[in-house]
Coordinates of C-alpha atoms in Angstrom, one line a residue:
Chain U
X1 CA -6.9 20.4 1.2
X2 CA -5.0 17.4 0.2
X3 CA -3.9 16.4 -3.3
X4 CA -2.5 13.6 -5.3
X5 CA 0.8 14.5 -7.0
X6 CA 2.5 12.5 -9.7
X7 CA 6.2 12.0 -10.0
X8 CA 6.8 12.7 -13.7
X9 CA 9.8 10.4 -13.9
X10 CA 8.2 7.2 -12.3
X11 CA 4.5 8.1 -12.7
X12 CA 4.1 7.3 -9.0
X13 CA 1.3 9.0 -7.3
X14 CA 1.6 10.2 -3.6
X15 CA -1.0 12.0 -1.4
X16 CA 0.2 15.3 0.0
X17 CA -2.1 16.4 2.9
X18 CA -0.9 19.7 4.6
X19 CA -3.6 19.2 7.4
X20 CA -1.7 16.1 8.3
X21 CA 1.8 17.4 8.1
X22 CA 4.1 16.3 10.9
X23 CA 5.8 18.8 13.2
X24 CA 9.7 18.5 13.1
X25 CA 9.6 16.7 16.3
X26 CA 7.3 14.0 15.0
X27 CA 9.6 12.5 12.5
X28 CA 10.6 8.9 12.9
X29 CA 13.3 8.8 15.6
X30 CA 13.9 5.9 17.9
X31 CA 13.7 7.7 21.3
X32 CA 16.1 10.3 22.5
X33 CA 19.7 10.3 21.1
X34 CA 22.0 9.4 24.0
X35 CA 25.5 11.0 24.0
X36 CA 28.0 8.5 22.6
X37 CA 31.6 7.9 23.7
X38 CA 34.4 8.5 21.2
X39 CA 35.5 4.9 21.8
X40 CA 33.4 1.9 22.6
X41 CA 35.5 -1.1 23.6
X42 CA 32.7 -3.5 22.3
X43 CA 32.3 -1.8 18.9
X44 CA 33.9 -3.7 16.0
X45 CA 34.2 -0.5 14.0
X46 CA 36.1 1.6 16.6
X47 CA 39.8 2.4 16.4
X48 CA 41.8 -0.3 18.1
X49 CA 39.1 -3.0 17.3
X50 CA 40.2 -3.6 13.7
X51 CA 40.8 -7.3 14.4
X52 CA 37.0 -7.7 15.1
X53 CA 36.1 -7.1 11.4
X54 CA 37.1 -9.2 8.4
X55 CA 40.3 -7.8 6.7
X56 CA 39.8 -4.5 4.9
X57 CA 39.4 -4.4 1.2
X58 CA 40.2 -0.7 1.1
X59 CA 41.3 2.1 3.3
X60 CA 42.0 5.8 3.2
X61 CA 44.6 7.2 5.7
X62 CA 44.3 10.4 7.6
X63 CA 46.3 12.0 10.3
X64 CA 48.7 9.1 10.6
X65 CA 45.8 6.6 11.1
X66 CA 43.1 5.2 9.1
X67 CA 40.2 7.6 8.2
X68 CA 37.9 5.2 6.3
X69 CA 37.9 1.4 6.1
X70 CA 35.9 -0.8 3.8
X71 CA 35.4 -4.3 5.0
X72 CA 33.2 -7.3 3.8
X73 CA 29.8 -7.4 5.6
X74 CA 30.0 -10.3 8.0
X75 CA 26.3 -10.7 8.2
X76 CA 25.3 -10.4 4.6
X77 CA 22.8 -12.6 2.9
X78 CA 24.9 -12.4 -0.2
X79 CA 28.1 -14.4 -0.7
X80 CA 30.9 -13.6 -3.2
X81 CA 31.7 -17.4 -3.6
X82 CA 28.4 -18.6 -4.8
X83 CA 27.5 -18.9 -8.6
X84 CA 25.1 -16.5 -10.3
X85 CA 23.6 -19.2 -12.5
X86 CA 19.8 -19.0 -13.2
X87 CA 17.9 -22.2 -12.3
X88 CA 14.4 -22.8 -13.4
X89 CA 12.4 -25.4 -11.4
X90 CA 8.7 -25.9 -12.4
X91 CA 7.3 -22.4 -12.8
X92 CA 9.9 -20.7 -10.6
X93 CA 13.3 -19.0 -11.2
X94 CA 16.1 -18.8 -8.8
X95 CA 19.7 -17.9 -8.6
X96 CA 22.2 -18.6 -5.8
X97 CA 22.7 -15.7 -3.4
X98 CA 25.8 -14.5 -5.2
X99 CA 26.9 -10.9 -4.6
X100 CA 29.1 -8.6 -2.7
X101 CA 28.2 -6.7 0.5
X102 CA 30.6 -4.3 2.1
X103 CA 30.6 -1.9 5.0
X104 CA 32.1 1.5 4.7
X105 CA 33.4 2.5 8.2
X106 CA 33.3 6.2 7.9
X107 CA 35.5 7.3 10.8
X108 CA 37.5 5.6 13.7
X109 CA 35.5 7.7 16.1
X110 CA 32.3 6.2 17.5
X111 CA 30.4 9.5 18.3
X112 CA 30.7 11.1 14.9
X113 CA 28.3 11.2 12.1
X114 CA 28.6 12.7 8.6
X115 CA 26.7 15.8 9.6
X116 CA 29.3 16.5 12.4
X117 CA 32.5 15.5 10.5
X118 CA 34.7 17.9 8.6
X119 CA 34.2 18.2 4.8
X120 CA 37.5 16.6 3.9
X121 CA 36.6 13.5 6.0
X122 CA 33.1 13.4 4.3
X123 CA 35.0 13.6 1.0
X124 CA 37.1 10.5 2.0
X125 CA 33.9 8.5 2.5
X126 CA 32.6 9.4 -0.9
X127 CA 36.0 8.7 -2.5
X128 CA 35.8 5.2 -0.8
X129 CA 32.3 4.7 -2.5
X130 CA 33.7 5.7 -5.8
X131 CA 36.7 3.6 -5.6
X132 CA 34.7 0.6 -4.5
X133 CA 32.2 1.2 -7.3
X134 CA 35.0 1.1 -9.9
X135 CA 36.5 -2.0 -8.4
X136 CA 33.2 -3.9 -8.2
X137 CA 32.1 -2.7 -11.7
X138 CA 35.1 -4.8 -13.2
X139 CA 33.3 -8.0 -12.2
X140 CA 31.0 -8.9 -15.2
X141 CA 28.9 -11.1 -13.0
X142 CA 27.7 -8.0 -11.0
X143 CA 24.9 -6.0 -12.7
X144 CA 24.1 -3.4 -10.2
X145 CA 26.0 -1.5 -7.4
X146 CA 24.0 0.3 -4.8
X147 CA 25.3 2.5 -2.0
X148 CA 23.1 3.3 1.0
X149 CA 23.3 4.6 4.5
X150 CA 20.8 4.0 7.4
X151 CA 20.9 6.5 10.3
X152 CA 19.1 5.5 13.5
X153 CA 17.2 2.5 14.7
X154 CA 14.0 3.3 12.8
X155 CA 16.1 3.5 9.6
X156 CA 17.3 0.0 10.2
X157 CA 20.8 0.5 11.7
X158 CA 22.0 -2.3 13.9
X159 CA 25.4 -0.8 14.8
X160 CA 25.6 2.9 15.9
X161 CA 29.2 3.5 14.7
X162 CA 29.0 5.6 11.6
X163 CA 28.9 3.5 8.4
X164 CA 27.4 3.0 5.1
X165 CA 26.8 0.0 3.0
X166 CA 27.6 -1.2 -0.6
X167 CA 25.7 -4.0 -2.2
X168 CA 26.6 -5.4 -5.7
X169 CA 24.2 -8.0 -7.2
X170 CA 23.8 -10.1 -10.3
X171 CA 20.1 -9.1 -10.5
X172 CA 18.3 -5.8 -11.1
X173 CA 15.4 -5.2 -8.6
X174 CA 12.1 -4.8 -10.5
X175 CA 11.4 -1.4 -8.9
X176 CA 14.6 0.0 -10.4
X177 CA 13.7 -1.7 -13.8
X178 CA 10.3 -0.1 -13.8
X179 CA 11.9 3.3 -12.9
X180 CA 14.3 3.0 -15.8
X181 CA 11.6 1.9 -18.2
X182 CA 9.5 5.0 -17.4
X183 CA 12.5 7.1 -17.9
X184 CA 13.2 5.4 -21.2
X185 CA 9.6 6.1 -22.4
X186 CA 10.1 9.8 -21.5
X187 CA 13.3 9.8 -23.4
X188 CA 11.7 8.1 -26.4
X189 CA 8.7 10.7 -26.4
X190 CA 10.8 13.8 -25.7
X191 CA 14.3 13.2 -26.7
X192 CA 15.4 14.4 -23.2
X193 CA 16.4 12.8 -19.9
X194 CA 13.3 13.2 -17.6
X195 CA 15.6 13.9 -14.6
X196 CA 17.5 16.7 -16.5
X197 CA 14.1 18.1 -17.2
X198 CA 13.1 17.9 -13.5
X199 CA 16.4 19.5 -12.5
X200 CA 15.8 22.5 -14.9
X201 CA 12.2 22.9 -13.7
X202 CA 13.3 23.0 -10.0
X203 CA 16.0 25.5 -10.8
X204 CA 13.5 27.7 -12.4
X205 CA 10.9 27.3 -9.6
X206 CA 13.6 27.8 -6.9
X207 CA 11.1 27.2 -4.1
X208 CA 12.1 23.5 -3.3
X209 CA 16.0 23.9 -3.6
X210 CA 17.8 23.0 -0.4
X211 CA 21.3 23.9 -1.6
X212 CA 23.0 24.3 -4.9
X213 CA 26.6 24.2 -5.8
X214 CA 28.7 24.3 -8.9
X215 CA 28.1 20.6 -9.8
X216 CA 25.2 19.5 -7.6
X217 CA 21.7 20.5 -6.6
X218 CA 19.8 19.2 -3.6
X219 CA 16.0 19.7 -3.7
X220 CA 12.8 18.3 -2.3
X221 CA 10.7 16.7 -5.1
X222 CA 7.3 17.8 -6.1
X223 CA 5.8 14.4 -5.3
X224 CA 7.7 13.4 -2.1
X225 CA 6.8 10.1 -0.7
X226 CA 8.1 10.8 2.8
X227 CA 9.0 13.8 5.1
X228 CA 12.1 15.7 4.0
X229 CA 12.6 13.6 1.0
X230 CA 15.6 15.2 -0.8
X231 CA 17.2 14.4 -4.1
X232 CA 20.9 15.2 -4.6
X233 CA 21.6 15.2 -8.3
X234 CA 24.6 16.1 -10.4
X235 CA 24.0 18.8 -12.9
X236 CA 26.0 16.8 -15.5
X237 CA 23.9 14.1 -17.1
X238 CA 25.4 10.7 -15.9
X239 CA 23.5 7.5 -15.6
X240 CA 25.6 5.8 -12.9
X241 CA 27.2 6.9 -9.7
X242 CA 30.6 5.8 -10.9
X243 CA 30.7 8.4 -13.6
X244 CA 31.1 11.2 -10.9
X245 CA 34.6 12.5 -11.2
X246 CA 37.0 12.9 -8.2
X247 CA 36.8 16.6 -8.8
X248 CA 33.0 16.6 -8.6
X249 CA 33.2 14.5 -5.5
X250 CA 34.8 17.4 -3.6
X251 CA 31.6 19.4 -4.4
X252 CA 29.3 16.4 -3.5
X253 CA 30.9 16.2 -0.1
X254 CA 30.0 19.9 0.5
X255 CA 26.4 19.4 -0.6
X256 CA 25.8 16.1 1.2
X257 CA 27.2 17.4 4.5
X258 CA 25.1 20.5 4.3
X259 CA 21.8 18.5 3.7
X260 CA 22.7 16.2 6.5
X261 CA 23.7 19.1 8.9
X262 CA 20.3 20.7 8.2
X263 CA 18.7 17.5 9.4
X264 CA 21.0 17.1 12.4
X265 CA 20.9 20.7 13.7
X266 CA 17.7 22.0 12.1
X267 CA 15.3 19.2 13.0
X268 CA 17.0 17.5 15.8
X269 CA 18.8 14.6 14.2
X270 CA 15.9 12.5 12.8
X271 CA 16.5 8.9 11.5
X272 CA 17.1 8.8 7.8
X273 CA 18.1 6.6 4.9
X274 CA 20.0 7.6 1.9
X275 CA 20.4 5.6 -1.2
X276 CA 22.0 6.0 -4.7
X277 CA 19.7 5.6 -7.7
X278 CA 22.1 4.4 -10.3
X279 CA 21.5 2.5 -13.6
X280 CA 23.0 -1.0 -13.9
X281 CA 26.7 -1.0 -14.5
X282 CA 26.2 -1.9 -18.2
X283 CA 23.9 1.0 -18.8
X284 CA 26.6 3.5 -18.1
X285 CA 26.4 6.3 -20.6
X286 CA 22.7 5.9 -21.5
X287 CA 20.8 9.0 -22.3
X288 CA 17.5 8.0 -20.5
X289 CA 18.8 7.7 -16.8
X290 CA 20.4 10.2 -14.5
X291 CA 21.9 9.1 -11.2
X292 CA 21.1 10.8 -7.9
X293 CA 21.1 10.1 -4.3
X294 CA 17.8 10.1 -2.3
X295 CA 17.6 10.9 1.4
X296 CA 14.3 10.5 3.4
X297 CA 12.7 9.8 6.7
X298 CA 12.0 6.2 7.0
X299 CA 8.5 6.8 8.5
X300 CA 6.9 7.8 5.2
X301 CA 7.7 4.9 3.0
Chain Y
X1 CA 23.1 -20.9 1.4
X2 CA 21.0 -18.0 0.3
X3 CA 19.2 -17.5 -3.0
X4 CA 17.5 -14.9 -5.0
X5 CA 13.9 -16.1 -6.0
X6 CA 11.8 -14.4 -8.7
X7 CA 8.0 -13.9 -8.4
X8 CA 6.8 -15.2 -11.7
X9 CA 3.8 -12.8 -11.7
X10 CA 5.5 -9.6 -10.9
X11 CA 9.2 -10.5 -11.9
X12 CA 10.2 -9.1 -8.5
X13 CA 13.4 -10.7 -7.0
X14 CA 13.7 -11.4 -3.2
X15 CA 16.6 -12.7 -1.2
X16 CA 15.8 -16.0 0.8
X17 CA 18.5 -16.6 3.4
X18 CA 17.7 -19.6 5.6
X19 CA 20.8 -18.8 7.8
X20 CA 19.2 -15.5 8.7
X21 CA 15.7 -16.9 9.3
X22 CA 13.9 -15.4 12.2
X23 CA 12.6 -17.5 15.1
X24 CA 8.8 -17.2 15.6
X25 CA 9.4 -14.9 18.6
X26 CA 11.4 -12.5 16.5
X27 CA 8.6 -11.4 14.2
X28 CA 7.8 -7.7 14.3
X29 CA 5.5 -7.2 17.3
X30 CA 5.3 -4.0 19.4
X31 CA 6.1 -5.3 22.8
X32 CA 4.1 -7.7 24.9
X33 CA 0.3 -7.8 24.2
X34 CA -1.5 -6.6 27.2
X35 CA -4.9 -8.1 28.1
X36 CA -7.6 -5.7 26.8
X37 CA -11.0 -5.0 28.4
X38 CA -14.2 -5.9 26.5
X39 CA -15.2 -2.2 26.8
X40 CA -13.0 0.9 27.0
X41 CA -14.9 4.1 27.8
X42 CA -12.5 6.2 25.7
X43 CA -12.6 4.0 22.6
X44 CA -14.8 5.5 19.8
X45 CA -15.4 2.1 18.3
X46 CA -16.8 0.4 21.4
X47 CA -20.5 -0.5 22.0
X48 CA -22.2 2.6 23.6
X49 CA -19.8 5.1 22.1
X50 CA -21.4 5.1 18.6
X51 CA -21.9 9.0 18.9
X52 CA -18.1 9.4 18.8
X53 CA -17.8 8.3 15.2
X54 CA -19.4 9.9 12.1
X55 CA -22.7 8.4 11.3
X56 CA -22.5 5.0 9.9
X57 CA -22.9 4.3 6.1
X58 CA -23.6 0.6 6.7
X59 CA -24.2 -1.9 9.5
X60 CA -25.0 -5.6 10.1
X61 CA -26.9 -6.5 13.2
X62 CA -26.2 -9.5 15.3
X63 CA -27.8 -10.8 18.6
X64 CA -30.1 -7.7 18.9
X65 CA -27.3 -5.2 18.5
X66 CA -24.9 -4.1 15.8
X67 CA -22.3 -6.7 14.9
X68 CA -20.4 -4.6 12.2
X69 CA -20.4 -0.9 11.5
X70 CA -18.8 1.0 8.6
X71 CA -18.2 4.6 9.2
X72 CA -16.3 7.3 7.3
X73 CA -12.6 7.7 8.4
X74 CA -12.5 10.9 10.3
X75 CA -8.7 11.3 9.8
X76 CA -8.4 10.5 6.2
X77 CA -6.2 12.4 3.8
X78 CA -8.9 11.8 1.1
X79 CA -12.2 13.7 1.0
X80 CA -15.4 12.7 -0.8
X81 CA -16.3 16.3 -1.7
X82 CA -13.2 17.3 -3.6
X83 CA -13.0 17.1 -7.4
X84 CA -11.0 14.5 -9.2
X85 CA -9.9 16.8 -11.9
X86 CA -6.3 16.5 -13.3
X87 CA -4.3 19.7 -13.2
X88 CA -1.0 20.2 -15.0
X89 CA 1.3 22.9 -13.7
X90 CA 4.6 23.2 -15.5
X91 CA 6.0 19.7 -15.6
X92 CA 3.9 18.5 -12.8
X93 CA 0.4 16.7 -12.6
X94 CA -1.8 16.8 -9.6
X95 CA -5.4 15.9 -8.6
X96 CA -7.3 17.1 -5.6
X97 CA -7.4 14.6 -2.8
X98 CA -10.8 13.2 -3.8
X99 CA -11.6 9.7 -2.6
X100 CA -13.4 7.8 0.1
X101 CA -11.9 6.3 3.2
X102 CA -14.0 4.2 5.5
X103 CA -13.4 2.2 8.6
X104 CA -15.0 -1.2 9.2
X105 CA -15.5 -1.7 12.9
X106 CA -15.5 -5.5 13.1
X107 CA -17.2 -6.1 16.5
X108 CA -18.6 -4.0 19.4
X109 CA -16.2 -5.8 21.7
X110 CA -12.8 -4.1 22.3
X111 CA -10.9 -7.2 23.2
X112 CA -11.7 -9.3 20.2
X113 CA -9.8 -9.9 17.0
X114 CA -10.7 -11.8 13.8
X115 CA -8.7 -14.8 14.9
X116 CA -10.7 -15.1 18.1
X117 CA -14.1 -14.2 16.7
X118 CA -16.7 -16.9 15.6
X119 CA -16.7 -17.7 11.9
X120 CA -20.3 -16.1 11.4
X121 CA -18.9 -12.9 12.8
X122 CA -15.9 -13.0 10.5
X123 CA -18.3 -13.6 7.7
X124 CA -20.2 -10.5 8.6
X125 CA -17.0 -8.4 8.4
X126 CA -16.3 -9.8 4.8
X127 CA -20.0 -9.2 3.8
X128 CA -19.6 -5.6 4.8
X129 CA -16.4 -5.5 2.7
X130 CA -18.4 -6.9 -0.3
X131 CA -21.4 -4.6 0.2
X132 CA -19.2 -1.5 0.4
X133 CA -17.2 -2.6 -2.6
X134 CA -20.4 -2.8 -4.7
X135 CA -21.7 0.6 -3.3
X136 CA -18.4 2.4 -4.0
X137 CA -18.0 0.8 -7.4
X138 CA -21.1 2.5 -8.6
X139 CA -19.3 5.9 -8.5
X140 CA -17.5 6.3 -11.9
X141 CA -15.0 8.7 -10.4
X142 CA -13.6 6.0 -8.3
X143 CA -11.1 3.8 -10.1
X144 CA -9.8 1.5 -7.4
X145 CA -11.2 0.0 -4.2
X146 CA -8.6 -1.5 -1.7
X147 CA -9.4 -3.2 1.5
X148 CA -6.8 -3.6 4.2
X149 CA -6.3 -4.4 7.9
X150 CA -3.4 -3.4 10.1
X151 CA -2.9 -5.5 13.3
X152 CA -0.6 -4.2 15.9
X153 CA 1.5 -1.0 16.3
X154 CA 4.3 -2.1 14.0
X155 CA 1.7 -2.7 11.3
X156 CA 0.5 0.9 11.6
X157 CA -2.6 0.6 13.8
X158 CA -3.4 3.8 15.8
X159 CA -6.6 2.3 17.5
X160 CA -6.5 -1.1 19.0
X161 CA -10.2 -1.8 18.7
X162 CA -10.6 -4.4 15.9
X163 CA -11.1 -2.7 12.5
X164 CA -10.2 -2.8 8.9
X165 CA -10.1 0.0 6.3
X166 CA -11.5 0.7 2.8
X167 CA -10.0 3.2 0.5
X168 CA -11.5 4.1 -2.9
X169 CA -9.4 6.5 -5.2
X170 CA -9.6 8.1 -8.6
X171 CA -6.0 7.0 -9.3
X172 CA -4.2 3.6 -9.7
X173 CA -0.9 3.4 -7.8
X174 CA 2.0 2.7 -10.2
X175 CA 2.9 -0.4 -8.2
X176 CA -0.4 -2.0 -9.0
X177 CA -0.2 -0.8 -12.6
X178 CA 3.2 -2.5 -13.0
X179 CA 1.8 -5.7 -11.3
X180 CA -1.1 -5.7 -13.8
X181 CA 1.2 -4.9 -16.8
X182 CA 3.4 -7.9 -16.0
X183 CA 0.3 -10.2 -15.6
X184 CA -0.9 -8.8 -19.0
X185 CA 2.4 -9.8 -20.6
X186 CA 2.2 -13.3 -19.2
X187 CA -1.4 -13.6 -20.5
X188 CA -0.3 -12.3 -23.9
X189 CA 2.5 -14.9 -24.1
X190 CA 0.8 -17.9 -22.6
X191 CA -2.9 -17.3 -23.1
X192 CA -3.3 -18.0 -19.3
X193 CA -3.6 -16.0 -16.1
X194 CA -0.3 -16.1 -14.3
X195 CA -2.1 -16.4 -10.9
X196 CA -4.2 -19.3 -12.0
X197 CA -0.9 -20.9 -13.1
X198 CA 0.7 -20.3 -9.7
X199 CA -2.3 -21.6 -8.0
X200 CA -2.2 -24.9 -10.0
X201 CA 1.6 -25.1 -9.4
X202 CA 1.1 -24.7 -5.6
X203 CA -1.6 -27.3 -5.6
X204 CA 0.7 -29.8 -7.3
X205 CA 3.7 -29.0 -5.0
X206 CA 1.5 -29.1 -1.8
X207 CA 4.4 -28.1 0.4
X208 CA 3.5 -24.4 0.8
X209 CA -0.3 -24.8 1.3
X210 CA -1.5 -23.4 4.6
X211 CA -5.2 -24.4 4.1
X212 CA -7.4 -25.1 1.3
X213 CA -11.2 -25.2 1.1
X214 CA -13.8 -25.7 -1.7
X215 CA -13.5 -22.1 -3.1
X216 CA -10.1 -20.7 -1.6
X217 CA -6.5 -21.7 -1.2
X218 CA -4.1 -20.1 1.2
X219 CA -0.4 -20.6 0.6
X220 CA 3.1 -19.1 1.2
X221 CA 4.4 -17.9 -2.1
X222 CA 7.8 -19.2 -3.6
X223 CA 9.3 -15.6 -3.5
X224 CA 8.0 -14.3 -0.2
X225 CA 9.0 -10.8 0.6
X226 CA 8.4 -11.0 4.3
X227 CA 8.0 -13.6 7.1
X228 CA 4.7 -15.7 6.9
X229 CA 3.6 -13.9 3.7
X230 CA 0.4 -15.7 2.7
X231 CA -1.7 -15.4 -0.4
X232 CA -5.5 -16.2 0.0
X233 CA -6.7 -16.8 -3.5
X234 CA -10.1 -17.9 -4.9
X235 CA -10.0 -21.0 -7.1
X236 CA -12.4 -19.3 -9.5
X237 CA -10.7 -16.8 -11.8
X238 CA -11.9 -13.3 -10.9
X239 CA -10.0 -10.1 -11.4
X240 CA -11.6 -8.0 -8.6
X241 CA -12.6 -8.6 -5.0
X242 CA -16.2 -7.6 -5.8
X243 CA -16.7 -10.6 -7.9
X244 CA -16.6 -13.0 -5.0
X245 CA -20.2 -14.2 -4.4
X246 CA -21.9 -14.2 -1.0
X247 CA -21.8 -18.0 -1.1
X248 CA -18.0 -17.9 -1.6
X249 CA -17.7 -15.4 1.2
X250 CA -18.9 -18.2 3.7
X251 CA -15.9 -20.2 2.6
X252 CA -13.5 -17.2 2.7
X253 CA -14.5 -16.5 6.3
X254 CA -13.4 -20.0 7.2
X255 CA -10.1 -19.8 5.4
X256 CA -9.2 -16.3 6.5
X257 CA -10.0 -17.1 10.2
X258 CA -7.9 -20.2 10.1
X259 CA -4.9 -18.4 8.6
X260 CA -5.2 -15.6 11.3
X261 CA -5.8 -18.2 14.0
X262 CA -2.5 -19.9 13.0
X263 CA -0.7 -16.6 13.5
X264 CA -2.5 -15.8 16.8
X265 CA -2.2 -19.2 18.5
X266 CA 0.7 -20.7 16.6
X267 CA 3.3 -17.9 16.6
X268 CA 2.1 -15.8 19.5
X269 CA 0.0 -13.0 17.8
X270 CA 2.6 -11.1 15.7
X271 CA 1.7 -7.9 14.0
X272 CA 0.4 -8.2 10.5
X273 CA -1.0 -6.4 7.5
X274 CA -3.4 -7.9 5.0
X275 CA -4.4 -6.2 1.8
X276 CA -6.6 -7.1 -1.2
X277 CA -4.9 -7.2 -4.6
X278 CA -7.8 -6.3 -6.9
X279 CA -7.7 -4.9 -10.4
X280 CA -9.3 -1.4 -11.0
X281 CA -13.0 -1.4 -11.0
X282 CA -13.4 -1.1 -14.8
X283 CA -11.1 -4.1 -15.3
X284 CA -13.6 -6.5 -13.8
X285 CA -13.7 -9.5 -15.9
X286 CA -10.4 -9.3 -17.5
X287 CA -8.4 -12.5 -18.2
X288 CA -5.0 -11.3 -17.1
X289 CA -5.5 -10.5 -13.4
X290 CA -6.7 -12.6 -10.4
X291 CA -7.8 -11.0 -7.1
X292 CA -6.3 -12.3 -3.9
X293 CA -5.6 -11.2 -0.4
X294 CA -2.0 -11.0 0.9
X295 CA -1.1 -11.2 4.6
X296 CA 2.4 -10.5 5.9
X297 CA 4.6 -9.4 8.8
X298 CA 5.3 -5.7 8.5
X299 CA 9.0 -6.2 9.4
X300 CA 10.0 -7.7 6.1
X301 CA 8.8 -5.1 3.6

């Protein structure tokens, strides 16, 4: 029998219908994966084609070459040169498309993906996230920094070379604002972070834990919205992604890679998105929100 | 240059980037449309195959045969026999999957679609919506009735025979609750319905009106989330779909068919969803919400 389940943090209801459960081979995946070459001469993210991207804003070297490059997103709808001034016209409010959009090129090798990369290389990718978070957080005009990764066509990738994206905006999307407001109410009512409470509950239930390490836990939430929805959450209460320490990043690399390897090897490399849930930059340190990364199959949302 | 625009009703921000605008032939559409036969012997919704569906709960006759049939959805995750009791287990809340899911078979002819059907036949479809709304609204256990139509594979259709769907649930999705809360705040602040205010604003601007009739207006909102997003709104303030009168339905049939015909003939039959935005059944008559139907291309959401 099916049931509605409510996410206690957001109060969102989902329908869970075991009789309609997908088999592992039915998850959203755009056709068969073709073997990819280690180098594609037309790929702007491949080693040797660095001139095809805008100049890098950050890089991490590895083995005498670059390991991770961060470059501005050429095709972004946001532009760092516009002005974030609010303009009201009649009933309507607008702001120029000011913002920063960057691409994190995760490896020089075209055929890799995080699930197949060595843990130290995954760590470099996460260190690039962290460094860019801190750099972008210095700009007072930017209110929110979001990091995400689209894997596969159904997940919205346009380039197959492994990469993630960072977006920093002067506005906070209403869905995040609602998520935070609900967490605030819980904190007001209970004097506790609702996400800390969920974390403890899942540790005690054990059944939905995917992997747990010293600093992080990965679990499938009670009210998943999509197949293999997974939350990767720091044990330590921290409202924004940027509060994760370099030491904790070592541990996150292990956990993230293991979650992605389970998808890659265990259920045949389905398409996925992952995205950070992080409070706005100026809400760093608040008691009511807890940053985490959510991975899911795009089919279910 | 791109800009963020805020929907004044929901406070949702969207990015509008004219430099990234799609051409009409780039809207989400699952491949080329193949010509369809008027009758498909394997289609459970075709004339002559009535025994392949559960018994009808409602029908409207036309030309000595049925014109519209409403049948229970065989593949629903909701079941009318379960109990809508809330159960709390540890931190988590759940409810059995009680609810009603129905399919409105819009015509006996396989190859039609609302855009190509005669206005009186479209009117019959809308009258079936209205009649089922009133019938389902009598069940106190059902809090919300939503009517929607998915056209094309990218929009989520699994059967190509023209049909829409009705879902009645004992829960109110959090997104609708947030939408209503935002409208309540506007009503508290201004003593006006925010949707009535938008309607007047769009009438005075004129630029975004698609078509207007005696009782309805169809326009593209200022902060569209997806290509050709269109709101079809009654002039008369009414919080739920079921408050539309049979007389007004005549007029809605004209307007809806014209909007869909513009998509079908004007931009080559793209995939679309439409869905009613209607307050919960027991909020019929409230000042703060205004029912409307939203059509959009699935690609943009």
